[in-house]
Amino acid sequence: MAKEVSNREENYSLWYNNLVTKADLAENSAVRGCMVIKPYGYAIWEKMQADLDRRFKETGHVNAYFPLFIPKSFMSKEAEHVEGFAKECAVVTHHRLMANPDGPGVVVDPDARLEEELIIRPTSETIIWNTYRDWIKSYRDLPILCNQWANVVRWEMRTRLFLRTAEFLWQEGHTAHAIREEAIEETHKIVEVYAAFAREVMAIPVLVGKKTESERFAGAVDTLCIEAMMQDGKALQAGTSHFLGQNFAKAFDVKFATKEGGLEYVWATSWGVSTRLMGALVMAHGDNHGLVLPPKLAPIQVVMIPIYKGEEELAKVSERMHYLKKELETQGVTVKVDDRDNLRSGFKFAEWELKGVPVRIAIGPRDMEQGTAEIARRDTLEKTTCPQSEIAHLIPNLLTNIQQNIYQKALSFRENNTHTINTYQEFKERIEEGGFFLCHWDGTPQTEEKIKNETKATIRLIPFDPNPVAGPCMVTGAPSPQRVIFARAY
Amino acid sequence: MAKEVSNREENYSLWYNNLVTKADLAENSAVRGCMVIKPYGYAIWEKMQADLDRRFKETGHVNAYFPLFIPKSFMSKEAEHVEGFAKECAVVTHHRLMANPDGPGVVVDPDARLEEELIIRPTSETIIWNTYRDWIKSYRDLPILCNQWANVVRWEMRTRLFLRTAEFLWQEGHTAHAIREEAIEETHKIVEVYAAFAREVMAIPVLVGKKTESERFAGAVDTLCIEAMMQDGKALQAGTSHFLGQNFAKAFDVKFATKEGGLEYVWATSWGVSTRLMGALVMAHGDNHGLVLPPKLAPIQVVMIPIYKGEEELAKVSERMHYLKKELETQGVTVKVDDRDNLRSGFKFAEWELKGVPVRIAIGPRDMEQGTAEIARRDTLEKTTCPQSEIAHLIPNLLTNIQQNIYQKALSFRENNTHTINTYQEFKERIEEGGFFLCHWDGTPQTEEKIKNETKATIRLIPFDPNPVAGPCMVTGAPSPQRVIFARAY
């Protein structure tokens, strides 16, 4: 019997954990809050990385690598930054173990205490801006457009695979500019790169906008973001792009000589997406059979399963499948022939459905006679029969079609679960259903806080609206320049 | 004036540091022993990674990711392993900072002490074999062929950029096998992957062989390695592949049900190369003008420098260069046109020589009249003139030629500095010159230790010699089955 997945409608949280662990994406490790990303999950992450990395390079960015450790004193140089991260810092205090003098095993060598404690980077603004001070002398050294792929650690108390882990993998871009407007433009450029990646590759529709002051990155002047809707109607922040103003340049004294001979502080941005995207992928598309992977991220796009009795039939079908596999590979399609002889085909069907493989091709003895194959698509679970001779021609189009259909389905879901609400009473009732709520808000942190405390909903973003329509705040009635998006969030 | 590089023959160590820092490969960070890998250096590392990763995947390996942290108690489960690494472990003891009650800044929150200290991985055998225990039940689960690209930390007292740093980047493969011989075969397969990569991509000739017991990895039954000769005659261990026997399976209780229904411990290998390869690349090929990059690893393969007076000439030459650049790019060649107008061409020549760009193309007003270009190759510093119309045709061949020439040069250097020595007296004299020494050794750790203490030379490897010739140990006269390689090493 294949691994059972619990019902999404009955217990969303358990369903999510089932998908992540049973589809072999990741599992909890022996270290509290840290995950092991298993080969199947890591293969998806590698595809995300490759696509994002290409987009960063096409927009003029280069990769570099900065240290894992940050001296403790650096953390407190930017006041809001330390306020935001101090409570989640893993701290290295010693650099040596020694044999336990009182028994077996090893203990920390008390003589190997560091002069200054080191923080494992929760994010790298501080160590990077301390480095940029030496890199930037004149306007000719600007802009600097660096990205790094790295692990970071934030000591979270309640963790969930991919969504919130003590260690996670991410990319963090850190750019330095001579001109304020150029830095602001950079943050917009990047949030649009993230949005295009989410839509085109992850098949996840996202809203783009600006965070409110209380939801900003610690140390930022402005935070832009992309927000996606999960199938329980909750929002997931999938990527952020921060305009840091001159905050870090001032904290680390990074100035440049202008063309005109002056000396000015440098303007900064930072931006990142993380393995959290893996969680978004699972929750945006999965169903009660398991993962539904968009073809552009599927490590295996087509799985072929032979239907047979006895070794002779298996050999025949398997040979045909390997021939078809080669044909498909010349079209750039990734194919796996599952000819394991110790498992029933029904078990294999369920296993590859669980793993979200976009297309399954089954060929049995009758198909061999008739030159046909059964094609099943994972997104709709529809099956059709087609001539084997047409497979190489049909499949690439089918994959494109599946990619688009998955996106459209997620988009329809979001549209059906986005509501324009005018009264706080109605808001309080309907927030329980989940979804995105377009409401007027008076722009004050007090009202935002009140709504959060009373409904657990936060302002996910202030949309970039070219034609904003003003109205009264749903709570206070005070004027609001445009509607903002409220939702409960991950 | 371009950046000065100190003379390799006068001060090899300073020359090395000059190349690494002035060619913008890496620099020391604010954190003791940790480096910043700068964009130009990281671009080379990315090319190494891409090529190695392709080779791993072609030989059936998959990538995964395991936690940065290792519980302290895991470290001591394999006795030799902890012995080898305990003195270099960075230890996390706390998970929170707090406002300093006695002044400005932050301090470690004493209430946030971890129950069990966490070690930053110096290598991941322990956390991975603890994980494999859950992954492996039956012979059907084997082999497991996992690799991870990760950062690791070994708290070294004396550090040098790329060669020995507290944090470094690497890949570590960890495989699990049902059969002893299959695991041994894996270690040989991988060391040959490393050797092929070093020769074909890095243009560095390497020797392949086995380490002596005293030079083995802590916890291994056997360590295979590749060793390269640097231009000062010293050896650099460039990659290792370990047969771990059942040591880690026993330490972490990892057993599998055999086909025959028995229960046996799993056989293991592990293997890695690191950013140390960047140091090898610098030291194997560099000269007194700077880096000499093999075309297969050069982020920029061809740099074009316009020679001009005034804006009008620059515009003309630049336009031509961008046309030639496009032509070359269709051939898969990476080209940069350096049309910065604030630097003299002599400065640019020196800068790109320092950065090791394989080919320089200069075009001036006379070249524009005659339709010619000056082609300079970095490896030999030779210049030739050729028609612009032939550039797209000539350059790919020239790059192949340079790749081969750099390898041949390094190979000749190694051959000219490898000596067969029969007496210890001669050995002690000639070891001062540097180089590799083929000598008979009686196979005892005592003799090995004596030689090391008296000459600072170690046995780099025992070659895989299909026709070993026996002889008397150069120190004790006791019988030796074959000559081994001695050298001083990095």
PDB file of N, CA and C in Angstrom, chain A residues 384-425:
ATOM      1  N   THR A 384      -5.826   9.848 -20.937  1.00  0.00           N
ATOM      2  CA  THR A 384      -6.183   9.695 -22.343  1.00  0.00           C
ATOM      3  C   THR A 384      -5.291   8.616 -22.928  1.00  0.00           C
ATOM      4  N   THR A 385      -5.734   8.061 -24.055  1.00  0.00           N
ATOM      5  CA  THR A 385      -4.895   7.091 -24.754  1.00  0.00           C
ATOM      6  C   THR A 385      -4.396   7.744 -26.034  1.00  0.00           C
ATOM      7  N   CYS A 386      -3.105   7.540 -26.322  1.00  0.00           N
ATOM      8  CA  CYS A 386      -2.588   8.127 -27.558  1.00  0.00           C
ATOM      9  C   CYS A 386      -1.580   7.183 -28.203  1.00  0.00           C
ATOM     10  N   PRO A 387      -1.390   7.304 -29.516  1.00  0.00           N
ATOM     11  CA  PRO A 387      -0.398   6.462 -30.189  1.00  0.00           C
ATOM     12  C   PRO A 387       1.003   6.746 -29.649  1.00  0.00           C
ATOM     13  N   GLN A 388       1.784   5.710 -29.462  1.00  0.00           N
ATOM     14  CA  GLN A 388       3.160   5.879 -28.979  1.00  0.00           C
ATOM     15  C   GLN A 388       3.974   6.783 -29.909  1.00  0.00           C
ATOM     16  N   SER A 389       3.644   6.704 -31.190  1.00  0.00           N
ATOM     17  CA  SER A 389       4.402   7.472 -32.185  1.00  0.00           C
ATOM     18  C   SER A 389       4.215   8.983 -32.013  1.00  0.00           C
ATOM     19  N   GLU A 390       3.163   9.361 -31.283  1.00  0.00           N
ATOM     20  CA  GLU A 390       2.919  10.807 -31.125  1.00  0.00           C
ATOM     21  C   GLU A 390       3.440  11.366 -29.804  1.00  0.00           C
ATOM     22  N   ILE A 391       3.947  10.485 -28.962  1.00  0.00           N
ATOM     23  CA  ILE A 391       4.350  10.919 -27.610  1.00  0.00           C
ATOM     24  C   ILE A 391       5.393  12.039 -27.643  1.00  0.00           C
ATOM     25  N   ALA A 392       6.432  11.836 -28.432  1.00  0.00           N
ATOM     26  CA  ALA A 392       7.521  12.821 -28.447  1.00  0.00           C
ATOM     27  C   ALA A 392       7.010  14.185 -28.897  1.00  0.00           C
ATOM     28  N   HIS A 393       5.985  14.159 -29.716  1.00  0.00           N
ATOM     29  CA  HIS A 393       5.415  15.394 -30.233  1.00  0.00           C
ATOM     30  C   HIS A 393       4.446  16.021 -29.224  1.00  0.00           C
ATOM     31  N   LEU A 394       3.655  15.167 -28.583  1.00  0.00           N
ATOM     32  CA  LEU A 394       2.593  15.661 -27.700  1.00  0.00           C
ATOM     33  C   LEU A 394       3.075  16.177 -26.346  1.00  0.00           C
ATOM     34  N   ILE A 395       4.037  15.467 -25.770  1.00  0.00           N
ATOM     35  CA  ILE A 395       4.379  15.737 -24.363  1.00  0.00           C
ATOM     36  C   ILE A 395       4.871  17.164 -24.102  1.00  0.00           C
ATOM     37  N   PRO A 396       5.782  17.704 -24.918  1.00  0.00           N
ATOM     38  CA  PRO A 396       6.216  19.075 -24.613  1.00  0.00           C
ATOM     39  C   PRO A 396       5.053  20.063 -24.553  1.00  0.00           C
ATOM     40  N   ASN A 397       4.101  19.933 -25.468  1.00  0.00           N
ATOM     41  CA  ASN A 397       2.929  20.810 -25.418  1.00  0.00           C
ATOM     42  C   ASN A 397       2.093  20.553 -24.178  1.00  0.00           C
ATOM     43  N   LEU A 398       1.957  19.275 -23.835  1.00  0.00           N
ATOM     44  CA  LEU A 398       1.178  18.936 -22.649  1.00  0.00           C
ATOM     45  C   LEU A 398       1.802  19.558 -21.398  1.00  0.00           C
ATOM     46  N   LEU A 399       3.138  19.518 -21.310  1.00  0.00           N
ATOM     47  CA  LEU A 399       3.817  20.101 -20.148  1.00  0.00           C
ATOM     48  C   LEU A 399       3.565  21.607 -20.079  1.00  0.00           C
ATOM     49  N   THR A 400       3.621  22.277 -21.221  1.00  0.00           N
ATOM     50  CA  THR A 400       3.338  23.715 -21.262  1.00  0.00           C
ATOM     51  C   THR A 400       1.904  23.967 -20.786  1.00  0.00           C
ATOM     52  N   ASN A 401       1.018  23.135 -21.273  1.00  0.00           N
ATOM     53  CA  ASN A 401      -0.391  23.257 -20.911  1.00  0.00           C
ATOM     54  C   ASN A 401      -0.603  23.056 -19.408  1.00  0.00           C
ATOM     55  N   ILE A 402       0.078  22.068 -18.844  1.00  0.00           N
ATOM     56  CA  ILE A 402      -0.041  21.808 -17.400  1.00  0.00           C
ATOM     57  C   ILE A 402       0.496  22.985 -16.601  1.00  0.00           C
ATOM     58  N   GLN A 403       1.655  23.500 -17.029  1.00  0.00           N
ATOM     59  CA  GLN A 403       2.248  24.662 -16.340  1.00  0.00           C
ATOM     60  C   GLN A 403       1.216  25.802 -16.281  1.00  0.00           C
ATOM     61  N   GLN A 404       0.579  26.075 -17.423  1.00  0.00           N
ATOM     62  CA  GLN A 404      -0.389  27.176 -17.487  1.00  0.00           C
ATOM     63  C   GLN A 404      -1.640  26.864 -16.663  1.00  0.00           C
ATOM     64  N   ASN A 405      -2.080  25.626 -16.740  1.00  0.00           N
ATOM     65  CA  ASN A 405      -3.302  25.256 -16.024  1.00  0.00           C
ATOM     66  C   ASN A 405      -3.125  25.369 -14.514  1.00  0.00           C
ATOM     67  N   ILE A 406      -1.966  24.942 -14.039  1.00  0.00           N
ATOM     68  CA  ILE A 406      -1.704  25.034 -12.593  1.00  0.00           C
ATOM     69  C   ILE A 406      -1.740  26.496 -12.146  1.00  0.00           C
ATOM     70  N   TYR A 407      -1.145  27.359 -12.970  1.00  0.00           N
ATOM     71  CA  TYR A 407      -1.163  28.789 -12.646  1.00  0.00           C
ATOM     72  C   TYR A 407      -2.589  29.327 -12.648  1.00  0.00           C
ATOM     73  N   GLN A 408      -3.338  28.985 -13.690  1.00  0.00           N
ATOM     74  CA  GLN A 408      -4.706  29.497 -13.812  1.00  0.00           C
ATOM     75  C   GLN A 408      -5.579  29.044 -12.647  1.00  0.00           C
ATOM     76  N   LYS A 409      -5.383  27.793 -12.250  1.00  0.00           N
ATOM     77  CA  LYS A 409      -6.160  27.245 -11.149  1.00  0.00           C
ATOM     78  C   LYS A 409      -5.876  28.025  -9.852  1.00  0.00           C
ATOM     79  N   ALA A 410      -4.590  28.295  -9.614  1.00  0.00           N
ATOM     80  CA  ALA A 410      -4.204  29.047  -8.418  1.00  0.00           C
ATOM     81  C   ALA A 410      -4.727  30.471  -8.502  1.00  0.00           C
ATOM     82  N   LEU A 411      -4.711  31.035  -9.701  1.00  0.00           N
ATOM     83  CA  LEU A 411      -5.192  32.409  -9.889  1.00  0.00           C
ATOM     84  C   LEU A 411      -6.701  32.487  -9.641  1.00  0.00           C
ATOM     85  N   SER A 412      -7.450  31.524 -10.192  1.00  0.00           N
ATOM     86  CA  SER A 412      -8.899  31.503  -9.968  1.00  0.00           C
ATOM     87  C   SER A 412      -9.203  31.360  -8.482  1.00  0.00           C
ATOM     88  N   PHE A 413      -8.443  30.480  -7.836  1.00  0.00           N
ATOM     89  CA  PHE A 413      -8.654  30.288  -6.403  1.00  0.00           C
ATOM     90  C   PHE A 413      -8.468  31.609  -5.658  1.00  0.00           C
ATOM     91  N   ARG A 414      -7.402  32.318  -6.004  1.00  0.00           N
ATOM     92  CA  ARG A 414      -7.161  33.583  -5.309  1.00  0.00           C
ATOM     93  C   ARG A 414      -8.272  34.580  -5.603  1.00  0.00           C
ATOM     94  N   GLU A 415      -8.678  34.648  -6.859  1.00  0.00           N
ATOM     95  CA  GLU A 415      -9.723  35.610  -7.218  1.00  0.00           C
ATOM     96  C   GLU A 415     -11.032  35.283  -6.506  1.00  0.00           C
ATOM     97  N   ASN A 416     -11.348  33.992  -6.426  1.00  0.00           N
ATOM     98  CA  ASN A 416     -12.582  33.587  -5.745  1.00  0.00           C
ATOM     99  C   ASN A 416     -12.515  33.816  -4.246  1.00  0.00           C
ATOM    100  N   ASN A 417     -11.336  33.987  -3.730  1.00  0.00           N
ATOM    101  CA  ASN A 417     -11.174  34.168  -2.289  1.00  0.00           C
ATOM    102  C   ASN A 417     -10.617  35.538  -1.920  1.00  0.00           C
ATOM    103  N   THR A 418     -10.806  36.491  -2.809  1.00  0.00           N
ATOM    104  CA  THR A 418     -10.426  37.869  -2.516  1.00  0.00           C
ATOM    105  C   THR A 418     -11.708  38.695  -2.456  1.00  0.00           C
ATOM    106  N   HIS A 419     -11.874  39.413  -1.338  1.00  0.00           N
ATOM    107  CA  HIS A 419     -13.147  40.083  -1.105  1.00  0.00           C
ATOM    108  C   HIS A 419     -12.938  41.558  -0.796  1.00  0.00           C
ATOM    109  N   THR A 420     -13.811  42.373  -1.325  1.00  0.00           N
ATOM    110  CA  THR A 420     -13.810  43.788  -0.991  1.00  0.00           C
ATOM    111  C   THR A 420     -14.817  43.988   0.137  1.00  0.00           C
ATOM    112  N   ILE A 421     -14.311  44.491   1.271  1.00  0.00           N
ATOM    113  CA  ILE A 421     -15.135  44.582   2.477  1.00  0.00           C
ATOM    114  C   ILE A 421     -15.123  46.021   2.968  1.00  0.00           C
ATOM    115  N   ASN A 422     -16.292  46.490   3.409  1.00  0.00           N
ATOM    116  CA  ASN A 422     -16.379  47.891   3.828  1.00  0.00           C
ATOM    117  C   ASN A 422     -16.588  48.107   5.327  1.00  0.00           C
ATOM    118  N   THR A 423     -17.135  47.097   6.013  1.00  0.00           N
ATOM    119  CA  THR A 423     -17.378  47.307   7.446  1.00  0.00           C
ATOM    120  C   THR A 423     -16.536  46.328   8.277  1.00  0.00           C
ATOM    121  N   TYR A 424     -16.147  46.802   9.438  1.00  0.00           N
ATOM    122  CA  TYR A 424     -15.302  45.981  10.314  1.00  0.00           C
ATOM    123  C   TYR A 424     -16.080  44.775  10.812  1.00  0.00           C
ATOM    124  N   GLN A 425     -17.407  44.932  10.992  1.00  0.00           N
ATOM    125  CA  GLN A 425     -18.221  43.822  11.425  1.00  0.00           C
ATOM    126  C   GLN A 425     -18.159  42.675  10.413  1.00  0.00           C
TER     127      GLN A 425
END
